[in-house]
Amino acid sequence: MNTEQQADGRQKAGEQPEQEANVTYEAATDNETNAAEAGDENQQAQAADASEAQDAVNQELEELRKQVEDHQQRLLRAQADFDNYRRRTMKEKEEFAKYASLKLIEQLLPVVDNFERALAASKDNKDYDALAKGIEMIFRQLDGVLANEGLKPMEAVGTPFNPEYHQAIMQVESEEHEEGIVVEEVQKGYMLKDKVLRPAMVKVSS
Protein backbone atom coordinates (compact mmCIF):
# COMPACT_ATOMS: atom_id res chain seq x y z
CA MET A 1 0.00 0.00 0.00
CA ASN A 2 1.45 3.29 -1.08
CA THR A 3 1.29 6.53 0.77
CA GLU A 4 -1.68 7.92 -1.18
CA GLN A 5 -3.77 4.88 -0.43
CA GLN A 6 -3.01 5.13 3.24
CA ALA A 7 -3.95 8.81 3.30
CA ASP A 8 -7.16 8.12 1.45
CA GLY A 9 -8.03 5.37 3.89
CA ARG A 10 -7.42 7.66 6.82
CA GLN A 11 -9.57 10.35 5.18
CA LYS A 12 -12.48 7.90 4.70
CA ALA A 13 -12.13 6.62 8.24
CA GLY A 14 -12.33 10.18 9.52
CA GLU A 15 -15.41 11.02 7.40
CA GLN A 16 -17.46 8.06 8.66
CA PRO A 17 -17.66 9.18 12.32
CA GLU A 18 -18.46 12.71 11.16
CA GLN A 19 -21.34 11.44 9.03
CA GLU A 20 -22.64 9.35 11.90
CA ALA A 21 -22.48 12.43 14.15
CA ASN A 22 -24.41 14.42 11.58
CA VAL A 23 -27.08 11.76 11.39
CA THR A 24 -27.32 11.64 15.17
CA TYR A 25 -27.58 15.44 15.35
CA GLU A 26 -30.25 15.53 12.70
CA ALA A 27 -32.22 12.80 14.50
CA ALA A 28 -31.90 14.68 17.76
CA THR A 29 -33.01 17.87 16.02
CA ASP A 30 -35.99 16.07 14.54
CA ASN A 31 -36.89 14.68 17.97
CA GLU A 32 -36.65 18.13 19.49
CA THR A 33 -38.79 19.55 16.73
CA ASN A 34 -41.33 16.78 17.16
CA ALA A 35 -41.29 17.27 20.92
CA ALA A 36 -41.71 21.01 20.48
CA GLU A 37 -44.61 20.48 18.10
CA ALA A 38 -46.15 17.97 20.49
CA GLY A 39 -45.66 20.46 23.32
CA ASP A 40 -47.35 23.18 21.28
CA GLU A 41 -50.26 20.88 20.57
CA ASN A 42 -50.56 20.02 24.27
CA GLN A 43 -50.45 23.70 25.18
CA GLN A 44 -53.07 24.48 22.57
CA ALA A 45 -55.26 21.64 23.83
CA GLN A 46 -54.85 22.84 27.42
CA ALA A 47 -55.60 26.39 26.35
CA ALA A 48 -58.72 25.21 24.54
CA ASP A 49 -59.84 23.24 27.59
CA ALA A 50 -59.19 26.23 29.82
CA SER A 51 -61.16 28.47 27.47
CA GLU A 52 -64.10 26.05 27.46
CA ALA A 53 -63.97 25.81 31.24
CA GLN A 54 -63.89 29.60 31.54
CA ASP A 55 -66.84 29.89 29.18
CA ALA A 56 -68.78 27.37 31.29
CA VAL A 57 -67.91 29.29 34.46
CA ASN A 58 -68.96 32.58 32.87
CA GLN A 59 -72.23 31.04 31.71
CA GLU A 60 -72.91 29.64 35.17
CA LEU A 61 -72.12 33.01 36.76
CA GLU A 62 -74.51 34.71 34.37
CA GLU A 63 -77.26 32.27 35.27
CA LEU A 64 -76.56 32.85 38.97
CA ARG A 65 -76.72 36.61 38.45
CA LYS A 66 -80.10 36.23 36.75
CA GLN A 67 -81.35 34.04 39.61
CA VAL A 68 -80.13 36.59 42.18
CA GLU A 69 -81.86 39.42 40.32
CA ASP A 70 -85.06 37.36 40.10
CA HIS A 71 -84.95 36.57 43.83
CA GLN A 72 -84.31 40.23 44.64
CA GLN A 73 -87.32 41.29 42.58
CA ARG A 74 -89.50 38.68 44.28
CA LEU A 75 -88.26 39.80 47.69
CA LEU A 76 -89.03 43.43 46.91
CA ARG A 77 -92.53 42.52 45.72
CA ALA A 78 -93.13 40.37 48.80
CA GLN A 79 -91.93 43.16 51.07
CA ALA A 80 -94.20 45.67 49.32
CA ASP A 81 -97.16 43.29 49.63
CA PHE A 82 -96.41 42.78 53.33
CA ASP A 83 -96.16 46.53 53.94
CA ASN A 84 -99.51 47.03 52.21
CA TYR A 85 -101.04 44.21 54.25
CA ARG A 86 -99.69 45.65 57.50
CA ARG A 87 -101.05 49.12 56.73
CA ARG A 88 -104.42 47.67 55.73
CA THR A 89 -104.56 45.55 58.90
CA MET A 90 -103.68 48.50 61.12
CA LYS A 91 -106.37 50.57 59.46
CA GLU A 92 -108.92 47.80 59.93
CA LYS A 93 -107.98 47.50 63.61
CA GLU A 94 -108.35 51.24 64.07
CA GLU A 95 -111.74 51.16 62.37
CA PHE A 96 -112.83 48.20 64.48
CA ALA A 97 -111.72 49.86 67.73
CA LYS A 98 -113.41 53.08 66.70
CA TYR A 99 -116.76 51.46 65.92
CA ALA A 100 -116.63 48.38 68.17
CA SER A 101 -119.67 49.58 70.12
CA LEU A 102 -121.70 50.33 67.00
CA LYS A 103 -123.88 47.23 67.22
CA LEU A 104 -124.62 47.69 70.92
CA ILE A 105 -125.48 51.37 70.49
CA GLU A 106 -127.85 50.51 67.64
CA GLN A 107 -129.66 48.12 69.99
CA LEU A 108 -129.76 50.74 72.77
CA LEU A 109 -131.28 53.49 70.64
CA PRO A 110 -134.84 52.11 70.94
CA VAL A 111 -134.37 52.03 74.72
CA VAL A 112 -133.32 55.70 74.67
CA ASP A 113 -136.35 56.51 72.51
CA ASN A 114 -138.67 54.85 75.03
CA PHE A 115 -137.07 56.73 77.91
CA GLU A 116 -137.63 60.01 76.08
CA ARG A 117 -141.27 59.11 75.46
CA ALA A 118 -141.77 58.16 79.11
CA LEU A 119 -140.26 61.43 80.30
CA ALA A 120 -142.40 63.42 77.90
CA ALA A 121 -145.54 61.58 79.02
CA SER A 122 -144.73 62.13 82.69
CA LYS A 123 -144.85 65.89 82.18
CA ASP A 124 -148.37 65.83 80.78
CA ASN A 125 -149.72 62.94 82.87
CA LYS A 126 -149.32 62.69 86.62
CA ASP A 127 -150.22 58.99 86.66
CA TYR A 128 -147.20 57.69 88.52
CA ASP A 129 -148.37 54.09 88.38
CA ALA A 130 -148.42 54.21 84.60
CA LEU A 131 -144.99 55.86 84.64
CA ALA A 132 -143.63 53.14 86.90
CA LYS A 133 -144.97 50.43 84.59
CA GLY A 134 -143.48 52.19 81.58
CA ILE A 135 -140.07 52.43 83.24
CA GLU A 136 -140.28 48.76 84.20
CA MET A 137 -140.97 47.83 80.56
CA ILE A 138 -138.03 49.94 79.42
CA PHE A 139 -135.79 48.28 81.99
CA ARG A 140 -136.81 44.84 80.71
CA GLN A 141 -136.05 46.01 77.18
CA LEU A 142 -132.63 47.23 78.26
CA ASP A 143 -131.97 44.05 80.21
CA GLY A 144 -132.82 41.99 77.12
CA VAL A 145 -130.40 43.95 74.96
CA LEU A 146 -127.58 43.45 77.47
CA ALA A 147 -128.42 39.76 77.87
CA ASN A 148 -128.14 39.32 74.09
CA GLU A 149 -124.61 40.71 74.35
CA GLY A 150 -123.69 38.08 76.96
CA LEU A 151 -124.22 40.13 80.12
CA LYS A 152 -125.78 38.30 83.05
CA PRO A 153 -126.05 39.13 86.77
CA MET A 154 -124.38 37.00 89.42
CA GLU A 155 -126.37 35.04 91.97
CA ALA A 156 -124.32 35.75 95.08
CA VAL A 157 -126.63 35.45 98.13
CA GLY A 158 -126.42 32.04 99.78
CA THR A 159 -123.22 31.01 97.96
CA PRO A 160 -119.77 30.58 99.55
CA PHE A 161 -117.61 33.66 99.42
CA ASN A 162 -115.28 33.58 96.40
CA PRO A 163 -112.78 36.43 95.99
CA GLU A 164 -112.82 35.89 92.22
CA TYR A 165 -116.51 36.83 92.08
CA HIS A 166 -117.20 38.69 95.31
CA GLN A 167 -115.87 41.77 97.03
CA ALA A 168 -116.50 41.59 100.76
CA ILE A 169 -117.22 44.91 102.41
CA MET A 170 -118.40 43.64 105.79
CA GLN A 171 -118.64 40.55 107.99
CA VAL A 172 -121.90 40.00 109.87
CA GLU A 173 -123.08 37.44 112.38
CA SER A 174 -125.75 35.10 111.06
CA GLU A 175 -127.59 32.25 112.68
CA GLU A 176 -129.01 31.05 109.37
CA HIS A 177 -125.71 30.67 107.51
CA GLU A 178 -122.40 29.04 108.19
CA GLU A 179 -119.21 31.06 108.29
CA GLY A 180 -118.03 32.39 104.91
CA ILE A 181 -121.44 32.53 103.20
CA VAL A 182 -122.69 35.60 101.32
CA VAL A 183 -125.71 36.81 103.28
CA GLU A 184 -126.43 40.10 101.53
CA GLU A 185 -125.70 41.70 98.18
CA VAL A 186 -124.97 45.42 98.39
CA GLN A 187 -124.20 45.88 94.69
CA LYS A 188 -124.98 43.35 92.00
CA GLY A 189 -122.09 41.74 90.16
CA TYR A 190 -122.09 40.92 86.46
CA MET A 191 -120.49 38.39 84.15
CA LEU A 192 -119.81 39.14 80.50
CA LYS A 193 -119.99 35.68 78.97
CA ASP A 194 -117.29 33.78 80.92
CA LYS A 195 -115.45 36.81 82.30
CA VAL A 196 -116.12 38.74 85.50
CA LEU A 197 -117.12 42.21 84.40
CA ARG A 198 -117.77 43.50 87.90
CA PRO A 199 -117.54 41.56 91.19
CA ALA A 200 -120.51 41.69 93.53
CA MET A 201 -120.15 43.80 96.66
CA VAL A 202 -121.38 41.55 99.49
CA LYS A 203 -121.67 41.00 103.21
CA VAL A 204 -120.26 37.71 104.47
CA SER A 205 -121.24 35.71 107.53
CA SER A 206 -118.66 35.40 110.26
PDB file of C-alpha atoms in Angstrom:
ATOM      1  CA  MET A   1       0.000   0.000   0.000  1.00  0.00           C
ATOM      2  CA  ASN A   2       1.448   3.289  -1.080  1.00  0.00           C
ATOM      3  CA  THR A   3       1.291   6.535   0.773  1.00  0.00           C
ATOM      4  CA  GLU A   4      -1.682   7.921  -1.182  1.00  0.00           C
ATOM      5  CA  GLN A   5      -3.774   4.885  -0.427  1.00  0.00           C
ATOM      6  CA  GLN A   6      -3.014   5.129   3.243  1.00  0.00           C
ATOM      7  CA  ALA A   7      -3.948   8.815   3.298  1.00  0.00           C
ATOM      8  CA  ASP A   8      -7.156   8.119   1.445  1.00  0.00           C
ATOM      9  CA  GLY A   9      -8.032   5.371   3.894  1.00  0.00           C
ATOM     10  CA  ARG A  10      -7.422   7.664   6.820  1.00  0.00           C
ATOM     11  CA  GLN A  11      -9.570  10.354   5.185  1.00  0.00           C
ATOM     12  CA  LYS A  12     -12.480   7.902   4.697  1.00  0.00           C
ATOM     13  CA  ALA A  13     -12.128   6.615   8.238  1.00  0.00           C
ATOM     14  CA  GLY A  14     -12.328  10.183   9.515  1.00  0.00           C
ATOM     15  CA  GLU A  15     -15.414  11.022   7.398  1.00  0.00           C
ATOM     16  CA  GLN A  16     -17.464   8.060   8.665  1.00  0.00           C
ATOM     17  CA  PRO A  17     -17.662   9.179  12.322  1.00  0.00           C
ATOM     18  CA  GLU A  18     -18.464  12.714  11.157  1.00  0.00           C
ATOM     19  CA  GLN A  19     -21.339  11.438   9.025  1.00  0.00           C
ATOM     20  CA  GLU A  20     -22.642   9.354  11.899  1.00  0.00           C
ATOM     21  CA  ALA A  21     -22.485  12.432  14.154  1.00  0.00           C
ATOM     22  CA  ASN A  22     -24.411  14.424  11.576  1.00  0.00           C
ATOM     23  CA  VAL A  23     -27.084  11.759  11.393  1.00  0.00           C
ATOM     24  CA  THR A  24     -27.322  11.642  15.174  1.00  0.00           C
ATOM     25  CA  TYR A  25     -27.581  15.440  15.353  1.00  0.00           C
ATOM     26  CA  GLU A  26     -30.250  15.532  12.695  1.00  0.00           C
ATOM     27  CA  ALA A  27     -32.217  12.796  14.502  1.00  0.00           C
ATOM     28  CA  ALA A  28     -31.903  14.680  17.761  1.00  0.00           C
ATOM     29  CA  THR A  29     -33.014  17.871  16.020  1.00  0.00           C
ATOM     30  CA  ASP A  30     -35.985  16.073  14.539  1.00  0.00           C
ATOM     31  CA  ASN A  31     -36.887  14.680  17.967  1.00  0.00           C
ATOM     32  CA  GLU A  32     -36.647  18.133  19.490  1.00  0.00           C
ATOM     33  CA  THR A  33     -38.785  19.551  16.729  1.00  0.00           C
ATOM     34  CA  ASN A  34     -41.329  16.785  17.155  1.00  0.00           C
ATOM     35  CA  ALA A  35     -41.287  17.272  20.918  1.00  0.00           C
ATOM     36  CA  ALA A  36     -41.712  21.013  20.479  1.00  0.00           C
ATOM     37  CA  GLU A  37     -44.609  20.476  18.096  1.00  0.00           C
ATOM     38  CA  ALA A  38     -46.147  17.972  20.494  1.00  0.00           C
ATOM     39  CA  GLY A  39     -45.662  20.459  23.322  1.00  0.00           C
ATOM     40  CA  ASP A  40     -47.347  23.178  21.280  1.00  0.00           C
ATOM     41  CA  GLU A  41     -50.264  20.879  20.574  1.00  0.00           C
ATOM     42  CA  ASN A  42     -50.559  20.020  24.267  1.00  0.00           C
ATOM     43  CA  GLN A  43     -50.454  23.703  25.180  1.00  0.00           C
ATOM     44  CA  GLN A  44     -53.068  24.478  22.572  1.00  0.00           C
ATOM     45  CA  ALA A  45     -55.259  21.639  23.833  1.00  0.00           C
ATOM     46  CA  GLN A  46     -54.853  22.843  27.418  1.00  0.00           C
ATOM     47  CA  ALA A  47     -55.602  26.394  26.354  1.00  0.00           C
ATOM     48  CA  ALA A  48     -58.725  25.210  24.537  1.00  0.00           C
ATOM     49  CA  ASP A  49     -59.837  23.245  27.587  1.00  0.00           C
ATOM     50  CA  ALA A  50     -59.191  26.231  29.822  1.00  0.00           C
ATOM     51  CA  SER A  51     -61.161  28.473  27.472  1.00  0.00           C
ATOM     52  CA  GLU A  52     -64.096  26.053  27.457  1.00  0.00           C
ATOM     53  CA  ALA A  53     -63.975  25.811  31.244  1.00  0.00           C
ATOM     54  CA  GLN A  54     -63.886  29.604  31.541  1.00  0.00           C
ATOM     55  CA  ASP A  55     -66.845  29.890  29.177  1.00  0.00           C
ATOM     56  CA  ALA A  56     -68.775  27.372  31.290  1.00  0.00           C
ATOM     57  CA  VAL A  57     -67.915  29.295  34.459  1.00  0.00           C
ATOM     58  CA  ASN A  58     -68.962  32.581  32.866  1.00  0.00           C
ATOM     59  CA  GLN A  59     -72.232  31.041  31.708  1.00  0.00           C
ATOM     60  CA  GLU A  60     -72.913  29.642  35.166  1.00  0.00           C
ATOM     61  CA  LEU A  61     -72.115  33.006  36.759  1.00  0.00           C
ATOM     62  CA  GLU A  62     -74.511  34.715  34.372  1.00  0.00           C
ATOM     63  CA  GLU A  63     -77.258  32.268  35.274  1.00  0.00           C
ATOM     64  CA  LEU A  64     -76.563  32.845  38.973  1.00  0.00           C
ATOM     65  CA  ARG A  65     -76.722  36.613  38.451  1.00  0.00           C
ATOM     66  CA  LYS A  66     -80.103  36.229  36.754  1.00  0.00           C
ATOM     67  CA  GLN A  67     -81.350  34.042  39.607  1.00  0.00           C
ATOM     68  CA  VAL A  68     -80.134  36.588  42.176  1.00  0.00           C
ATOM     69  CA  GLU A  69     -81.864  39.424  40.320  1.00  0.00           C
ATOM     70  CA  ASP A  70     -85.062  37.359  40.096  1.00  0.00           C
ATOM     71  CA  HIS A  71     -84.953  36.574  43.830  1.00  0.00           C
ATOM     72  CA  GLN A  72     -84.307  40.228  44.640  1.00  0.00           C
ATOM     73  CA  GLN A  73     -87.322  41.294  42.583  1.00  0.00           C
ATOM     74  CA  ARG A  74     -89.500  38.678  44.284  1.00  0.00           C
ATOM     75  CA  LEU A  75     -88.260  39.801  47.692  1.00  0.00           C
ATOM     76  CA  LEU A  76     -89.031  43.433  46.912  1.00  0.00           C
ATOM     77  CA  ARG A  77     -92.528  42.520  45.717  1.00  0.00           C
ATOM     78  CA  ALA A  78     -93.133  40.371  48.798  1.00  0.00           C
ATOM     79  CA  GLN A  79     -91.935  43.164  51.072  1.00  0.00           C
ATOM     80  CA  ALA A  80     -94.195  45.666  49.324  1.00  0.00           C
ATOM     81  CA  ASP A  81     -97.156  43.290  49.633  1.00  0.00           C
ATOM     82  CA  PHE A  82     -96.409  42.780  53.333  1.00  0.00           C
ATOM     83  CA  ASP A  83     -96.164  46.532  53.940  1.00  0.00           C
ATOM     84  CA  ASN A  84     -99.510  47.035  52.214  1.00  0.00           C
ATOM     85  CA  TYR A  85    -101.044  44.206  54.251  1.00  0.00           C
ATOM     86  CA  ARG A  86     -99.694  45.650  57.501  1.00  0.00           C
ATOM     87  CA  ARG A  87    -101.048  49.120  56.731  1.00  0.00           C
ATOM     88  CA  ARG A  88    -104.416  47.667  55.732  1.00  0.00           C
ATOM     89  CA  THR A  89    -104.557  45.545  58.897  1.00  0.00           C
ATOM     90  CA  MET A  90    -103.677  48.499  61.122  1.00  0.00           C
ATOM     91  CA  LYS A  91    -106.371  50.575  59.461  1.00  0.00           C
ATOM     92  CA  GLU A  92    -108.925  47.803  59.931  1.00  0.00           C
ATOM     93  CA  LYS A  93    -107.978  47.505  63.611  1.00  0.00           C
ATOM     94  CA  GLU A  94    -108.349  51.240  64.075  1.00  0.00           C
ATOM     95  CA  GLU A  95    -111.737  51.164  62.367  1.00  0.00           C
ATOM     96  CA  PHE A  96    -112.826  48.199  64.484  1.00  0.00           C
ATOM     97  CA  ALA A  97    -111.720  49.857  67.733  1.00  0.00           C
ATOM     98  CA  LYS A  98    -113.414  53.083  66.702  1.00  0.00           C
ATOM     99  CA  TYR A  99    -116.758  51.459  65.916  1.00  0.00           C
ATOM    100  CA  ALA A 100    -116.626  48.380  68.170  1.00  0.00           C
ATOM    101  CA  SER A 101    -119.671  49.581  70.119  1.00  0.00           C
ATOM    102  CA  LEU A 102    -121.703  50.329  66.997  1.00  0.00           C
ATOM    103  CA  LYS A 103    -123.879  47.227  67.220  1.00  0.00           C
ATOM    104  CA  LEU A 104    -124.616  47.692  70.921  1.00  0.00           C
ATOM    105  CA  ILE A 105    -125.485  51.368  70.486  1.00  0.00           C
ATOM    106  CA  GLU A 106    -127.852  50.512  67.638  1.00  0.00           C
ATOM    107  CA  GLN A 107    -129.658  48.123  69.989  1.00  0.00           C
ATOM    108  CA  LEU A 108    -129.757  50.735  72.770  1.00  0.00           C
ATOM    109  CA  LEU A 109    -131.279  53.488  70.640  1.00  0.00           C
ATOM    110  CA  PRO A 110    -134.840  52.110  70.945  1.00  0.00           C
ATOM    111  CA  VAL A 111    -134.366  52.035  74.723  1.00  0.00           C
ATOM    112  CA  VAL A 112    -133.316  55.703  74.673  1.00  0.00           C
ATOM    113  CA  ASP A 113    -136.348  56.510  72.510  1.00  0.00           C
ATOM    114  CA  ASN A 114    -138.665  54.852  75.027  1.00  0.00           C
ATOM    115  CA  PHE A 115    -137.072  56.734  77.911  1.00  0.00           C
ATOM    116  CA  GLU A 116    -137.634  60.009  76.075  1.00  0.00           C
ATOM    117  CA  ARG A 117    -141.271  59.111  75.456  1.00  0.00           C
ATOM    118  CA  ALA A 118    -141.767  58.161  79.112  1.00  0.00           C
ATOM    119  CA  LEU A 119    -140.262  61.427  80.302  1.00  0.00           C
ATOM    120  CA  ALA A 120    -142.401  63.422  77.900  1.00  0.00           C
ATOM    121  CA  ALA A 121    -145.540  61.581  79.022  1.00  0.00           C
ATOM    122  CA  SER A 122    -144.730  62.132  82.695  1.00  0.00           C
ATOM    123  CA  LYS A 123    -144.848  65.891  82.181  1.00  0.00           C
ATOM    124  CA  ASP A 124    -148.374  65.829  80.776  1.00  0.00           C
ATOM    125  CA  ASN A 125    -149.717  62.940  82.867  1.00  0.00           C
ATOM    126  CA  LYS A 126    -149.322  62.695  86.620  1.00  0.00           C
ATOM    127  CA  ASP A 127    -150.220  58.993  86.665  1.00  0.00           C
ATOM    128  CA  TYR A 128    -147.197  57.690  88.520  1.00  0.00           C
ATOM    129  CA  ASP A 129    -148.371  54.095  88.385  1.00  0.00           C
ATOM    130  CA  ALA A 130    -148.424  54.208  84.598  1.00  0.00           C
ATOM    131  CA  LEU A 131    -144.993  55.865  84.639  1.00  0.00           C
ATOM    132  CA  ALA A 132    -143.626  53.141  86.896  1.00  0.00           C
ATOM    133  CA  LYS A 133    -144.972  50.435  84.590  1.00  0.00           C
ATOM    134  CA  GLY A 134    -143.479  52.191  81.577  1.00  0.00           C
ATOM    135  CA  ILE A 135    -140.068  52.435  83.238  1.00  0.00           C
ATOM    136  CA  GLU A 136    -140.278  48.760  84.196  1.00  0.00           C
ATOM    137  CA  MET A 137    -140.970  47.833  80.562  1.00  0.00           C
ATOM    138  CA  ILE A 138    -138.025  49.938  79.416  1.00  0.00           C
ATOM    139  CA  PHE A 139    -135.792  48.281  81.989  1.00  0.00           C
ATOM    140  CA  ARG A 140    -136.805  44.838  80.708  1.00  0.00           C
ATOM    141  CA  GLN A 141    -136.052  46.007  77.182  1.00  0.00           C
ATOM    142  CA  LEU A 142    -132.627  47.228  78.264  1.00  0.00           C
ATOM    143  CA  ASP A 143    -131.975  44.045  80.211  1.00  0.00           C
ATOM    144  CA  GLY A 144    -132.825  41.989  77.118  1.00  0.00           C
ATOM    145  CA  VAL A 145    -130.398  43.950  74.960  1.00  0.00           C
ATOM    146  CA  LEU A 146    -127.581  43.450  77.471  1.00  0.00           C
ATOM    147  CA  ALA A 147    -128.417  39.762  77.871  1.00  0.00           C
ATOM    148  CA  ASN A 148    -128.141  39.319  74.091  1.00  0.00           C
ATOM    149  CA  GLU A 149    -124.614  40.707  74.350  1.00  0.00           C
ATOM    150  CA  GLY A 150    -123.694  38.083  76.964  1.00  0.00           C
ATOM    151  CA  LEU A 151    -124.223  40.127  80.118  1.00  0.00           C
ATOM    152  CA  LYS A 152    -125.777  38.295  83.054  1.00  0.00           C
ATOM    153  CA  PRO A 153    -126.050  39.128  86.767  1.00  0.00           C
ATOM    154  CA  MET A 154    -124.379  37.003  89.417  1.00  0.00           C
ATOM    155  CA  GLU A 155    -126.367  35.043  91.970  1.00  0.00           C
ATOM    156  CA  ALA A 156    -124.323  35.754  95.082  1.00  0.00           C
ATOM    157  CA  VAL A 157    -126.626  35.452  98.132  1.00  0.00           C
ATOM    158  CA  GLY A 158    -126.420  32.039  99.781  1.00  0.00           C
ATOM    159  CA  THR A 159    -123.224  31.014  97.962  1.00  0.00           C
ATOM    160  CA  PRO A 160    -119.775  30.575  99.554  1.00  0.00           C
ATOM    161  CA  PHE A 161    -117.611  33.662  99.422  1.00  0.00           C
ATOM    162  CA  ASN A 162    -115.285  33.575  96.402  1.00  0.00           C
ATOM    163  CA  PRO A 163    -112.776  36.433  95.991  1.00  0.00           C
ATOM    164  CA  GLU A 164    -112.815  35.894  92.218  1.00  0.00           C
ATOM    165  CA  TYR A 165    -116.512  36.830  92.078  1.00  0.00           C
ATOM    166  CA  HIS A 166    -117.202  38.693  95.306  1.00  0.00           C
ATOM    167  CA  GLN A 167    -115.866  41.773  97.030  1.00  0.00           C
ATOM    168  CA  ALA A 168    -116.500  41.590 100.761  1.00  0.00           C
ATOM    169  CA  ILE A 169    -117.225  44.914 102.411  1.00  0.00           C
ATOM    170  CA  MET A 170    -118.395  43.639 105.787  1.00  0.00           C
ATOM    171  CA  GLN A 171    -118.641  40.552 107.988  1.00  0.00           C
ATOM    172  CA  VAL A 172    -121.895  39.998 109.874  1.00  0.00           C
ATOM    173  CA  GLU A 173    -123.085  37.436 112.381  1.00  0.00           C
ATOM    174  CA  SER A 174    -125.745  35.096 111.059  1.00  0.00           C
ATOM    175  CA  GLU A 175    -127.590  32.252 112.684  1.00  0.00           C
ATOM    176  CA  GLU A 176    -129.010  31.047 109.370  1.00  0.00           C
ATOM    177  CA  HIS A 177    -125.707  30.673 107.511  1.00  0.00           C
ATOM    178  CA  GLU A 178    -122.400  29.037 108.190  1.00  0.00           C
ATOM    179  CA  GLU A 179    -119.212  31.065 108.290  1.00  0.00           C
ATOM    180  CA  GLY A 180    -118.027  32.391 104.913  1.00  0.00           C
ATOM    181  CA  ILE A 181    -121.435  32.534 103.196  1.00  0.00           C
ATOM    182  CA  VAL A 182    -122.688  35.596 101.317  1.00  0.00           C
ATOM    183  CA  VAL A 183    -125.710  36.809 103.284  1.00  0.00           C
ATOM    184  CA  GLU A 184    -126.425  40.096 101.527  1.00  0.00           C
ATOM    185  CA  GLU A 185    -125.698  41.697  98.178  1.00  0.00           C
ATOM    186  CA  VAL A 186    -124.967  45.418  98.390  1.00  0.00           C
ATOM    187  CA  GLN A 187    -124.200  45.879  94.695  1.00  0.00           C
ATOM    188  CA  LYS A 188    -124.977  43.347  91.996  1.00  0.00           C
ATOM    189  CA  GLY A 189    -122.089  41.741  90.162  1.00  0.00           C
ATOM    190  CA  TYR A 190    -122.094  40.925  86.456  1.00  0.00           C
ATOM    191  CA  MET A 191    -120.493  38.392  84.145  1.00  0.00           C
ATOM    192  CA  LEU A 192    -119.808  39.138  80.500  1.00  0.00           C
ATOM    193  CA  LYS A 193    -119.995  35.680  78.966  1.00  0.00           C
ATOM    194  CA  ASP A 194    -117.288  33.778  80.919  1.00  0.00           C
ATOM    195  CA  LYS A 195    -115.450  36.810  82.300  1.00  0.00           C
ATOM    196  CA  VAL A 196    -116.122  38.738  85.497  1.00  0.00           C
ATOM    197  CA  LEU A 197    -117.124  42.208  84.403  1.00  0.00           C
ATOM    198  CA  ARG A 198    -117.775  43.502  87.903  1.00  0.00           C
ATOM    199  CA  PRO A 199    -117.538  41.557  91.190  1.00  0.00           C
ATOM    200  CA  ALA A 200    -120.507  41.693  93.534  1.00  0.00           C
ATOM    201  CA  MET A 201    -120.154  43.804  96.664  1.00  0.00           C
ATOM    202  CA  VAL A 202    -121.381  41.553  99.485  1.00  0.00           C
ATOM    203  CA  LYS A 203    -121.668  41.005 103.207  1.00  0.00           C
ATOM    204  CA  VAL A 204    -120.263  37.708 104.473  1.00  0.00           C
ATOM    205  CA  SER A 205    -121.244  35.712 107.525  1.00  0.00           C
ATOM    206  CA  SER A 206    -118.660  35.404 110.256  1.00  0.00           C
TER     207      SER A 206
END
